[in-house]
CSV table of C-alpha atoms in Angstrom, one decimal:
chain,number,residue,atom,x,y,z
A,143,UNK,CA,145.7,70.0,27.2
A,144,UNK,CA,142.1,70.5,27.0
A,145,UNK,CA,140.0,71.3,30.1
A,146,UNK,CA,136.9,69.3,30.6
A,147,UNK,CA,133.7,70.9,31.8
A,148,UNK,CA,131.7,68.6,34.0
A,149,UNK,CA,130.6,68.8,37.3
A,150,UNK,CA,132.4,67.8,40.8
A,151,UNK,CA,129.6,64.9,41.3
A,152,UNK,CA,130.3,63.3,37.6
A,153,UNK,CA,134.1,63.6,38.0
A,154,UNK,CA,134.2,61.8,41.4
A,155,UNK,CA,131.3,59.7,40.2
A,156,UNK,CA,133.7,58.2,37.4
A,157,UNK,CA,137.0,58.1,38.5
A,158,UNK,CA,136.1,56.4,41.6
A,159,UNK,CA,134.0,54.1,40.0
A,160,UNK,CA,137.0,53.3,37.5
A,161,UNK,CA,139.6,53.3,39.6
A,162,UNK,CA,138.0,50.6,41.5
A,163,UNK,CA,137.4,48.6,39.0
A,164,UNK,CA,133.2,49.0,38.6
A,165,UNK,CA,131.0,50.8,36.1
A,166,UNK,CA,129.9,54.3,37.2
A,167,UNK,CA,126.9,55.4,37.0
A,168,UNK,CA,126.7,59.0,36.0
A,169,UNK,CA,129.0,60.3,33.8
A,170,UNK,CA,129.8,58.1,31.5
A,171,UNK,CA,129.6,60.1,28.5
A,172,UNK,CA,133.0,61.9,29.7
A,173,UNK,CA,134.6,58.6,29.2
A,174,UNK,CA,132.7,57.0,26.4
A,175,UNK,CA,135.1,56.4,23.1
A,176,UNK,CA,134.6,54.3,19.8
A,177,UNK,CA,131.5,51.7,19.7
A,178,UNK,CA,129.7,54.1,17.1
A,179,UNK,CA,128.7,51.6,15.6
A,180,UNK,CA,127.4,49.2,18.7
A,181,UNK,CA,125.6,52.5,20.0
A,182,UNK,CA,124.0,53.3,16.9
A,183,UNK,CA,122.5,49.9,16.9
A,184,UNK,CA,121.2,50.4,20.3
A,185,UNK,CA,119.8,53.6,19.7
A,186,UNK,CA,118.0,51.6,17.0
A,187,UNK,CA,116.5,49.3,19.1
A,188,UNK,CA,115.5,52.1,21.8
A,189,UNK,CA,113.6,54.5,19.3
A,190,UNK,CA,111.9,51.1,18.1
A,191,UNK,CA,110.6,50.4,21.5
A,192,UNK,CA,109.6,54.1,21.8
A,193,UNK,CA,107.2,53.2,18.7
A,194,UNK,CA,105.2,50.4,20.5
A,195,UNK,CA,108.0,47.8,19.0
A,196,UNK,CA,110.0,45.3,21.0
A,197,UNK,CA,113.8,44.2,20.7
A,198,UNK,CA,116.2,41.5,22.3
A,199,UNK,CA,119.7,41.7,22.2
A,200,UNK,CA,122.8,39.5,23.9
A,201,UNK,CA,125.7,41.7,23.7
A,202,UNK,CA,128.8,39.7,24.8
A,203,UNK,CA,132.2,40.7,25.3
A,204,UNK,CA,135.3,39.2,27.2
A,205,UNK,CA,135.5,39.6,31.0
A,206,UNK,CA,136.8,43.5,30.9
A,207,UNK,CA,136.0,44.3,28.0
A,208,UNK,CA,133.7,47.3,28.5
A,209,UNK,CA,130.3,45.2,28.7
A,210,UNK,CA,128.9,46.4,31.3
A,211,UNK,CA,130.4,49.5,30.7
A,212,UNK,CA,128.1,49.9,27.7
A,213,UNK,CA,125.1,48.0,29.1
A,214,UNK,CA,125.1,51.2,31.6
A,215,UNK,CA,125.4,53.9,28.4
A,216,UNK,CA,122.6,52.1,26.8
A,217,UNK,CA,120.5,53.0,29.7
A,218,UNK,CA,121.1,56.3,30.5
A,219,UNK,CA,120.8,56.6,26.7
A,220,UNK,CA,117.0,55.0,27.0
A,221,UNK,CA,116.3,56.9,30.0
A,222,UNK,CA,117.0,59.9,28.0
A,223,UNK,CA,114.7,59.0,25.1
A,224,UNK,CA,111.9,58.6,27.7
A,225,UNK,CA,112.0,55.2,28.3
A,226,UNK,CA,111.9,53.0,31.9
A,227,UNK,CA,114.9,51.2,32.5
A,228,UNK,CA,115.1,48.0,34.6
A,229,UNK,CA,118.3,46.2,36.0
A,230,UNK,CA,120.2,43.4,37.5
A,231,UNK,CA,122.8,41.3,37.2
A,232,UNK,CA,122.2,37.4,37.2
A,233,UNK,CA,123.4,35.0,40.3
A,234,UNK,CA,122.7,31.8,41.9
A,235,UNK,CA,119.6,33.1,43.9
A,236,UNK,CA,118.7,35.7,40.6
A,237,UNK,CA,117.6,34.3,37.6
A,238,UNK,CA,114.7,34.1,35.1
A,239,UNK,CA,113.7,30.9,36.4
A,240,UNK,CA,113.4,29.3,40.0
A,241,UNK,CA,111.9,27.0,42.0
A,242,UNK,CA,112.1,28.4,45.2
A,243,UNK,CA,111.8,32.3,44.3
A,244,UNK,CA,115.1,32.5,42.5
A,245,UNK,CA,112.9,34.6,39.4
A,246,UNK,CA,111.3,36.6,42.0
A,247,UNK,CA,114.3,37.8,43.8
A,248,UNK,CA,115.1,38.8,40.4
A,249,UNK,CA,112.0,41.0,40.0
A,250,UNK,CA,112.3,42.5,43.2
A,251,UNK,CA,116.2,43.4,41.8
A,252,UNK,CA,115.0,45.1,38.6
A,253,UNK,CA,112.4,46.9,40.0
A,254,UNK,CA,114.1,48.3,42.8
A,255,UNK,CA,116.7,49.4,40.0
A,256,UNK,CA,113.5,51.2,38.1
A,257,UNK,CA,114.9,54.1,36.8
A,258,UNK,CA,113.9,57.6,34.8
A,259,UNK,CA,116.0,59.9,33.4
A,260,UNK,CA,114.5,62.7,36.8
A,261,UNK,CA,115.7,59.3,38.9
A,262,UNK,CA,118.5,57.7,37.4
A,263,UNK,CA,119.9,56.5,40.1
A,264,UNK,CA,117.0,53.5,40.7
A,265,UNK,CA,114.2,53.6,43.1
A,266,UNK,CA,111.8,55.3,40.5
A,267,UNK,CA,108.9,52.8,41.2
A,268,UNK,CA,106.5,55.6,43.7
A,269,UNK,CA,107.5,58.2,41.2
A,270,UNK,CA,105.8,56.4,37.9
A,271,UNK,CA,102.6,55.1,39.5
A,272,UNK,CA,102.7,59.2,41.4
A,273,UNK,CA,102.7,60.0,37.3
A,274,UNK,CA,100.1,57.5,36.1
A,275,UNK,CA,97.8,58.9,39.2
A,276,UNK,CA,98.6,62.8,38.2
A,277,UNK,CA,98.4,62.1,34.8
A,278,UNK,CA,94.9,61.2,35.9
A,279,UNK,CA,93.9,63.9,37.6
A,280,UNK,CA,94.9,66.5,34.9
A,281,UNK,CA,92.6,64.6,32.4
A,282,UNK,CA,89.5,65.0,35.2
A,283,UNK,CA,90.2,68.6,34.8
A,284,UNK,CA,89.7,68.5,31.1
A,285,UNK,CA,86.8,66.3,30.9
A,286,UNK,CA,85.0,66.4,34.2
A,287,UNK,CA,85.1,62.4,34.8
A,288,UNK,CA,85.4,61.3,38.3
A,289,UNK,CA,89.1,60.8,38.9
A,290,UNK,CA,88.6,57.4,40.0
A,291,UNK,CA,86.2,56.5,36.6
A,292,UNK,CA,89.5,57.9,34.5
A,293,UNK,CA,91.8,55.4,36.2
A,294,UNK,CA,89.5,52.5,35.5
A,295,UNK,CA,88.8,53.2,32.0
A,296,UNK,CA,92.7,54.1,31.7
A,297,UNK,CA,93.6,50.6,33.3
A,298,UNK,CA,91.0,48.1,31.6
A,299,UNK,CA,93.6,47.7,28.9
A,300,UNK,CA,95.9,45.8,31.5
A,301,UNK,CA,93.2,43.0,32.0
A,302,UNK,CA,93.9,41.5,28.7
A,303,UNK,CA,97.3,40.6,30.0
A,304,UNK,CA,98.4,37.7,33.0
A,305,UNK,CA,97.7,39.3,36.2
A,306,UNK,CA,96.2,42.5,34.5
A,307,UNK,CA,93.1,42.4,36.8
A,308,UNK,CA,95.4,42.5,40.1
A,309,UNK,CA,97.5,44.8,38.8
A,310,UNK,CA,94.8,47.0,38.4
A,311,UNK,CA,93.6,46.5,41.2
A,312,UNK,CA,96.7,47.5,43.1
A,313,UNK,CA,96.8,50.8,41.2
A,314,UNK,CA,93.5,51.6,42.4
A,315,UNK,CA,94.3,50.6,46.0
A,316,UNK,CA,97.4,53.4,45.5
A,317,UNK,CA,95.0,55.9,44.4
A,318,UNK,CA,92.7,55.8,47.5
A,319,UNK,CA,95.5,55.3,49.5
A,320,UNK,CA,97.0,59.0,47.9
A,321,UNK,CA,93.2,60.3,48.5
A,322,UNK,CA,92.6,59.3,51.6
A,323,UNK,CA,96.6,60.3,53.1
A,324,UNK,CA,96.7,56.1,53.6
A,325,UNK,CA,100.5,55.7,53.4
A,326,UNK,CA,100.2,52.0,54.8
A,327,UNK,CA,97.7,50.9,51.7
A,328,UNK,CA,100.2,53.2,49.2
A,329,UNK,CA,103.0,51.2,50.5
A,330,UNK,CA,101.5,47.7,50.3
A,331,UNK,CA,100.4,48.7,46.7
A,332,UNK,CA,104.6,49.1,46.1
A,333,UNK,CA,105.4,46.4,48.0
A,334,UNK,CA,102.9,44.2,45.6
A,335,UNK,CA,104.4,45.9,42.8
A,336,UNK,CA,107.8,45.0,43.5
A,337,UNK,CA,106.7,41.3,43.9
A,338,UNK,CA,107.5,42.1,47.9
A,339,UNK,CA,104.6,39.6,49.1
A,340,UNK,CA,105.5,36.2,49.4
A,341,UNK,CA,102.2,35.0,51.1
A,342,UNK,CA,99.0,35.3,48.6
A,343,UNK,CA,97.0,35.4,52.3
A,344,UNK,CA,99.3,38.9,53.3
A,345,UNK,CA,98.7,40.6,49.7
A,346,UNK,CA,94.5,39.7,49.8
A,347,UNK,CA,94.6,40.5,53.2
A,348,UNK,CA,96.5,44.3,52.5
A,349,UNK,CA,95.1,44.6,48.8
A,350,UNK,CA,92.1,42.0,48.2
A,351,UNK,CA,94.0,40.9,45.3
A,352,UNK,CA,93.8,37.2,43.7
A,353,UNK,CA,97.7,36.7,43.0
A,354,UNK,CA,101.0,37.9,43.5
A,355,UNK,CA,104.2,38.2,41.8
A,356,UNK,CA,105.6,34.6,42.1
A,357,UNK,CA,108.5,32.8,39.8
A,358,UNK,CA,105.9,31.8,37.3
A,359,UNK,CA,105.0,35.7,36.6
A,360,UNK,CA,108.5,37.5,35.8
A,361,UNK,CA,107.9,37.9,32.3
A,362,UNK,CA,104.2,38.8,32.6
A,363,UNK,CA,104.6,41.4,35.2
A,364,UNK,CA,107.5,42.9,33.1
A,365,UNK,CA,104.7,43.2,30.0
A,366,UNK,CA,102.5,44.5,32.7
A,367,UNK,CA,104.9,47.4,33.2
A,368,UNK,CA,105.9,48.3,30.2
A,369,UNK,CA,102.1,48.3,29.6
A,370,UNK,CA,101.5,50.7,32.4
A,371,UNK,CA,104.6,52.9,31.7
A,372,UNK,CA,102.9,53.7,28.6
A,373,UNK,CA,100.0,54.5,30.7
A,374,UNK,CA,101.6,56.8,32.4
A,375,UNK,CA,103.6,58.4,29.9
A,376,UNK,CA,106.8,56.8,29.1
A,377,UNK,CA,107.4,55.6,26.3
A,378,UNK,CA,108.2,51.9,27.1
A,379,UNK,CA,110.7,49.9,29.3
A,380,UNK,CA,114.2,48.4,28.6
A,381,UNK,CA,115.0,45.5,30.8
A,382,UNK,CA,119.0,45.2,31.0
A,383,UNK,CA,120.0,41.2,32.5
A,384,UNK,CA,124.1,41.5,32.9
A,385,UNK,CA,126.3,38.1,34.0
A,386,UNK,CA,124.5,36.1,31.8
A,387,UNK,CA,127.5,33.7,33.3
A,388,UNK,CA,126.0,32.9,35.8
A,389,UNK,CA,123.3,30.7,34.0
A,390,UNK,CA,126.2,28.8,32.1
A,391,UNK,CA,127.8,28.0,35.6
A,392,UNK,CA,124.8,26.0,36.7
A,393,UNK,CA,125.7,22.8,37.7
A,394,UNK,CA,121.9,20.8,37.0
A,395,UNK,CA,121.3,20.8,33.3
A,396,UNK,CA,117.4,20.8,33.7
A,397,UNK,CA,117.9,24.4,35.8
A,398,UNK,CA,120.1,25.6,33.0
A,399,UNK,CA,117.3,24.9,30.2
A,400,UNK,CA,114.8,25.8,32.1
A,401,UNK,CA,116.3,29.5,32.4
A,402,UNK,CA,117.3,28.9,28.6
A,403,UNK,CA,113.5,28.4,27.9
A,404,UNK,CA,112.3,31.6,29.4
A,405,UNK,CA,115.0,33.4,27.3
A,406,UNK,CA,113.6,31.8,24.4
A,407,UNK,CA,109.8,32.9,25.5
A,408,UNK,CA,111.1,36.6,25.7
A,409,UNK,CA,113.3,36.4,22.5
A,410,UNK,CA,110.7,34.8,20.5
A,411,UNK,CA,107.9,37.7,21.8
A,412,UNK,CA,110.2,40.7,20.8
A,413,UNK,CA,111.5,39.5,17.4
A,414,UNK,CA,108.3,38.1,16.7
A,415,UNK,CA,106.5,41.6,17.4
A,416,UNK,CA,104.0,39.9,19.8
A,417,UNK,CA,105.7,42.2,22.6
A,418,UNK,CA,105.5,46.1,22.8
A,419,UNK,CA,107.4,49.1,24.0
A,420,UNK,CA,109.8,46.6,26.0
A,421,UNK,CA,113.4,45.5,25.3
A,422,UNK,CA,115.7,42.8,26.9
A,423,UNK,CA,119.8,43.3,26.6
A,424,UNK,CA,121.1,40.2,28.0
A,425,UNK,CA,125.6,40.6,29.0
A,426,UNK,CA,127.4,37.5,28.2
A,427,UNK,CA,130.7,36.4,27.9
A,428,UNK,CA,131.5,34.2,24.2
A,429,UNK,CA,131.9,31.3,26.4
A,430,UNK,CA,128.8,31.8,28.3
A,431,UNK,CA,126.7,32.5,24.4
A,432,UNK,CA,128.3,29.7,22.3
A,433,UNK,CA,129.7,26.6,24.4
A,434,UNK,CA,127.2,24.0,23.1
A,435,UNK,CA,127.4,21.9,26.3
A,436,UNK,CA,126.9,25.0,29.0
A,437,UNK,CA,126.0,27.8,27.0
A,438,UNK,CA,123.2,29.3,25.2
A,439,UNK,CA,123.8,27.4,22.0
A,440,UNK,CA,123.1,24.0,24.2
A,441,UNK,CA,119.4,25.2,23.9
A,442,UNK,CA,119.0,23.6,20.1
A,443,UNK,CA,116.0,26.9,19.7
A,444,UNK,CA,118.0,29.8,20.4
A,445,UNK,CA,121.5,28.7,18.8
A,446,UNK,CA,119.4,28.7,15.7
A,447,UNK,CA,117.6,32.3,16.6
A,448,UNK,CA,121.1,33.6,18.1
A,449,UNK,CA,123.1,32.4,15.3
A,450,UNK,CA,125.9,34.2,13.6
A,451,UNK,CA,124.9,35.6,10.2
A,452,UNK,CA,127.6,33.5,7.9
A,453,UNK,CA,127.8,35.4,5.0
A,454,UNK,CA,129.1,38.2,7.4
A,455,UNK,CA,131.3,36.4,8.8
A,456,UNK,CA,132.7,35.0,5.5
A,457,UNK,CA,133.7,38.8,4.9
A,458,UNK,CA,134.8,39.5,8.4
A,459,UNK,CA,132.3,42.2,9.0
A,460,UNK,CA,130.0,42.8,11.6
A,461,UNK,CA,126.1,42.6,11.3
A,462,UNK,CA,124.8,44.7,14.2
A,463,UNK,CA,121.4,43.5,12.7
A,464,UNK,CA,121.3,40.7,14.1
A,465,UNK,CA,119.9,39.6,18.2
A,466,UNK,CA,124.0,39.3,19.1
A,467,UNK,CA,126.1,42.5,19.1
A,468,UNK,CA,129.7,41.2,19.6
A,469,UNK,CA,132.1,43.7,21.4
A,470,UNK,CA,135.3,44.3,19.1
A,471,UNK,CA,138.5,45.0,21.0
A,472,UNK,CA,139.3,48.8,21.5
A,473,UNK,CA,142.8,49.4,19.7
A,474,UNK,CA,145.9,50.7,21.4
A,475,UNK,CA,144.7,54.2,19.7
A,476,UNK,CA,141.0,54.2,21.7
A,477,UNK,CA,143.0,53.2,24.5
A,478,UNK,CA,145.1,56.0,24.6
A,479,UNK,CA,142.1,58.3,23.6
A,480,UNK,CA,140.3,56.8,26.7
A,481,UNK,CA,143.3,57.6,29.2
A,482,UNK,CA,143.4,60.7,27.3
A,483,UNK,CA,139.8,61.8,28.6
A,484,UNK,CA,140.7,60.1,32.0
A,485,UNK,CA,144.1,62.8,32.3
A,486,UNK,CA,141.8,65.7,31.6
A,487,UNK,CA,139.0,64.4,33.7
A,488,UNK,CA,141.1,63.7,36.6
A,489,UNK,CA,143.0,67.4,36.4
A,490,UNK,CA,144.9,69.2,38.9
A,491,UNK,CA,148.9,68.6,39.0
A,492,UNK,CA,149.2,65.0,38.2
A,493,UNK,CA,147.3,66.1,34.9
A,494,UNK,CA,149.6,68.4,33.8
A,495,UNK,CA,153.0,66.4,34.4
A,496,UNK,CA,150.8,63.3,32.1
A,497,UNK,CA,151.7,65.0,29.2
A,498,UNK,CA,150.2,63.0,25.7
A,499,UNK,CA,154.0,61.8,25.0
A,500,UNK,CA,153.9,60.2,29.4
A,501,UNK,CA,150.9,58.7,28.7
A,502,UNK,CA,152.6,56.8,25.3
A,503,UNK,CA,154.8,56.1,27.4
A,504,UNK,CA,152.5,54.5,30.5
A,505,UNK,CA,150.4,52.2,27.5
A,506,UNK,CA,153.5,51.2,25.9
A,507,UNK,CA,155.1,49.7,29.9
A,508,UNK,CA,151.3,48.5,30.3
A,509,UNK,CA,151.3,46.8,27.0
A,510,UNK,CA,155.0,45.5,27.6
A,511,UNK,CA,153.4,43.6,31.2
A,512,UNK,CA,150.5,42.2,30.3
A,513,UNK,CA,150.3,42.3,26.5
A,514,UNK,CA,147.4,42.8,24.3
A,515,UNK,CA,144.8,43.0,27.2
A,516,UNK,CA,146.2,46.5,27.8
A,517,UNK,CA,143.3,47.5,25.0
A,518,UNK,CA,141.8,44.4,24.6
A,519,UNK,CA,141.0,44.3,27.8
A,520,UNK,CA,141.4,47.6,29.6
A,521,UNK,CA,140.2,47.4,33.0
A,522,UNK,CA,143.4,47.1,34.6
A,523,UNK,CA,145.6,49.8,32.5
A,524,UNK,CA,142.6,52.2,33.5
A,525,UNK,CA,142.6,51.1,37.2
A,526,UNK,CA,147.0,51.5,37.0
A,527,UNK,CA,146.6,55.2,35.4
A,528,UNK,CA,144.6,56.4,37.7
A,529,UNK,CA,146.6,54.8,40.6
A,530,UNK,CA,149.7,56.8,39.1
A,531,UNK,CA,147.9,59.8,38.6
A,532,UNK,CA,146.9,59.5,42.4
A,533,UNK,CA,150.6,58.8,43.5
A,534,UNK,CA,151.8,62.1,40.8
A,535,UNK,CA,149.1,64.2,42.6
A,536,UNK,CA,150.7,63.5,46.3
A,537,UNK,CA,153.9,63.1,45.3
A,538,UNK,CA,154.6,65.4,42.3
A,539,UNK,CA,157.9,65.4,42.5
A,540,UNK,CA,158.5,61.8,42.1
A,541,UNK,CA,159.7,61.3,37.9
A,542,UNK,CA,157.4,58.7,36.0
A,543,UNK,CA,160.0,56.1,35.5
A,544,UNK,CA,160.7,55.6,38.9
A,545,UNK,CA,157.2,55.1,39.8
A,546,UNK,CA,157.0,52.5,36.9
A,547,UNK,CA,160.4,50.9,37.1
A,548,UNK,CA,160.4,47.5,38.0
A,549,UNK,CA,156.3,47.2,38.9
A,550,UNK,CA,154.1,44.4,37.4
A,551,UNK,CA,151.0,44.1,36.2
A,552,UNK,CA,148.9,41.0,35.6
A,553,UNK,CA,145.3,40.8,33.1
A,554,UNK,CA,142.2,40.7,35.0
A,555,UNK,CA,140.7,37.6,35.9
A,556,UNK,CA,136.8,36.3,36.4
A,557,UNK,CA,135.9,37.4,40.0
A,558,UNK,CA,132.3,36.3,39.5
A,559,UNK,CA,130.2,34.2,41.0
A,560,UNK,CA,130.8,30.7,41.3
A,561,UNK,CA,128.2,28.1,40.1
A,562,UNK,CA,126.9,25.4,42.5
A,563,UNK,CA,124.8,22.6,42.4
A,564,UNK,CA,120.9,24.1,42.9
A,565,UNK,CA,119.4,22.2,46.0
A,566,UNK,CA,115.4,23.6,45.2
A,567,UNK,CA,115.7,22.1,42.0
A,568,UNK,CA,116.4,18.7,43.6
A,569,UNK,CA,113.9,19.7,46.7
A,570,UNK,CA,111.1,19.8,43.8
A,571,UNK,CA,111.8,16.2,42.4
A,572,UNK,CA,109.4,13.8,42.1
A,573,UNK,CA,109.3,10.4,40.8
């Protein structure tokens, strides 16, 4: 039995996390097994962002089956290369489009989930504009020029872009707020940021800016920050949209398109190469990407950009070349290779009594119960293993097959969000 070397914070980061049933968020190398192939296109799409290039990608998978599990590798993977990474998952009151701040709900979201690989953990909003402004005053020592002349020359590139001028114009607020030890005026500068202002009067008022970040700007403001993380010296921004579901459970069809159409404006920007140094990985389920009535392929535009490469699929390969990285189904052997790593992670007596042949013997009972979603998928075989392992580790002298004689286990099931009807879209009818 191997022993694995990671620290106390990862190991109960993980096996918490897994063992109830949600993504962790450190650690997840320790766990991480096949998708070579899904990673390497990924890593791709990261190192072309890095280059002042764009990318969009829907990576759909099964409920279970390791989505957001990889959605949450791909970012600590971009954080890592030196890139921002933004986000959320998708609900009723979050989405790309809104009429009554539904889009900037979502911003607030992602950028409260602004991460770095020194802040992985979210939150990392002060910490990049305290860059940009440091950044700045290193360059003043080299050159001489005012502090304050260095900012504005560094930020006239922004006003090329919707809502460039304000957003420079909140960066300098910040940077006399940091001179003259104005926390108020450094806060309302984040709280602008962070599309925080819901009143234009409160933000001119704090700020004496023109605009704010309002349902109509989520795209723009998320160029406007990769722009600025460049600025400060990242090397782009990867903006990660999980429960892509929840768009295909809207009830009004003009809500649904009108979403649909935004993911066709940010689609059509990154493959096009109009966009740079951002990304977009949107999380689907199949349904949610191909039903043609409720789905992604009901928007005539993007079924034709999102479509599956035939000749491919004539061959039964995969082209991870494509905007839509489908999620194969781990086999029984990456299963066991994954409860593998989970035994040697988890350690201490209930390790050592799961020998490799008792943990044959757990996927085989697991596989017996609820078939092939014991790999396909895993959620609930991991969440069961590390149950047992808990009960072994208390109770050590209790033998394997009583603990699994005569138990049940059922598949996983959809706990989502339900759809519903939108009111504010009806609220802003008119004849």
């Amino acid at each position: 039995m191997s022993q694995v070397r990671v620290s106390p914070k990862d190991r109960d980061a993980v096996l918490q996390a897994l063992r109830a049933g949600v993504v962790p968020r450190r650690g997840l190398h320790h766990v991480q097994v096949a998708r070579e192939n899904e990673l390497r296109a990924f890593l791709g799409d990261v190192e072309r962002i890095a280059e002042g290039g764009s990318a969009f990608r829907v990576l759909t998978a099964a409920y279970g089956g390791g989505k957001s599990f990889l959605l949450t590798l791909i970012r600590a993977i971009a954080a890592e290369k030196g890139l921002l990474t933004l986000h959320a998952d998708l609900t009723p009151d979050r989405r790309v489009y809104g009429a009554s701040g539904q889009a900037r709900a979502l911003y607030q979201e992602l950028t409260r989930n602004l991460a770095t690989k020194a802040k992985p953990e979210g939150g990392a909003l002060p910490s990049v504009v305290e860059k940009f402004i440091s950044s700045a005053a290193s360059e003043h020592k080299q050159t001489g020029m005012p502090v304050n002349q260095v900012i504005e020359a560094r930020l006239t590139s922004l006003q090329e872009l919707v809502n460039g001028y304000d957003f420079a114009t909140v960066i300098e607020a910040y940077w006399r707020g940091h001179t003259d030890g104005n926390d108020v005026l450094k806060a309302d500068a984040i709280r602008w940021l962070r599309g925080e202002f819901s009143t234009l009067t409160d933000a001119r008022k704090a700020l004496g800016v023109r605009a704010i970040v309002d349902d109509d700007a989520l795209y723009d403001q998320l160029k406007l920050l990769a722009r600025f993380a460049v600025l400060a010296g990242y090397k782009g921004v990867m903006v990660s949209l999980d429960e892509l579901v929840n768009l295909f459970k809207l009830a009004h069809g003009p809500s649904r398109n009108q979403n649909f159409e935004q993911l066709l404006r940010m689609l059509n920007d990154s493959l096009s190469g109009s966009a740079a140094n951002i990304g977009f990985i949107l999380g689907s389920t199949p349904e949610a990407l191909t039903d043609t009535r409720r789905g992604l392929y009901s928007y005539q535009a993007l079924q034709t950009r999102l479509a599956e490469n035939s000749f491919a699929a004539k061959l039964g390969i995969t082209d991870f070349g494509g905007p839509v990285v489908r999620l194969a189904s781990l086999t029984p052997e990456d299963v066991f290779v994954l409860l593998i790593k989970l035994r040697d992670l988890y350690s201490g007596q209930a390790a050592q009594r799961m020998t490799d042949s008792a943990v044959q013997v757990y996927l085989q009972w697991c596989q017996a119960r609820i078939g092939a979603s014991s790999f396909q998928t895993p959620r609930t075989t991991i969440r069961s293993f590390l149950d047992l392992l808990a009960v072994l580790e208390a109770r050590p002298e209790t033998p394997l097959e009583t603990l699994l004689d005569g138990l049940e286990l059922a598949p996983d099931v959809d706990d989502s969000e339900p759809g519903q009807d939108e009111d504010d879209d009806l609220a802003g009818f008119k004849f």
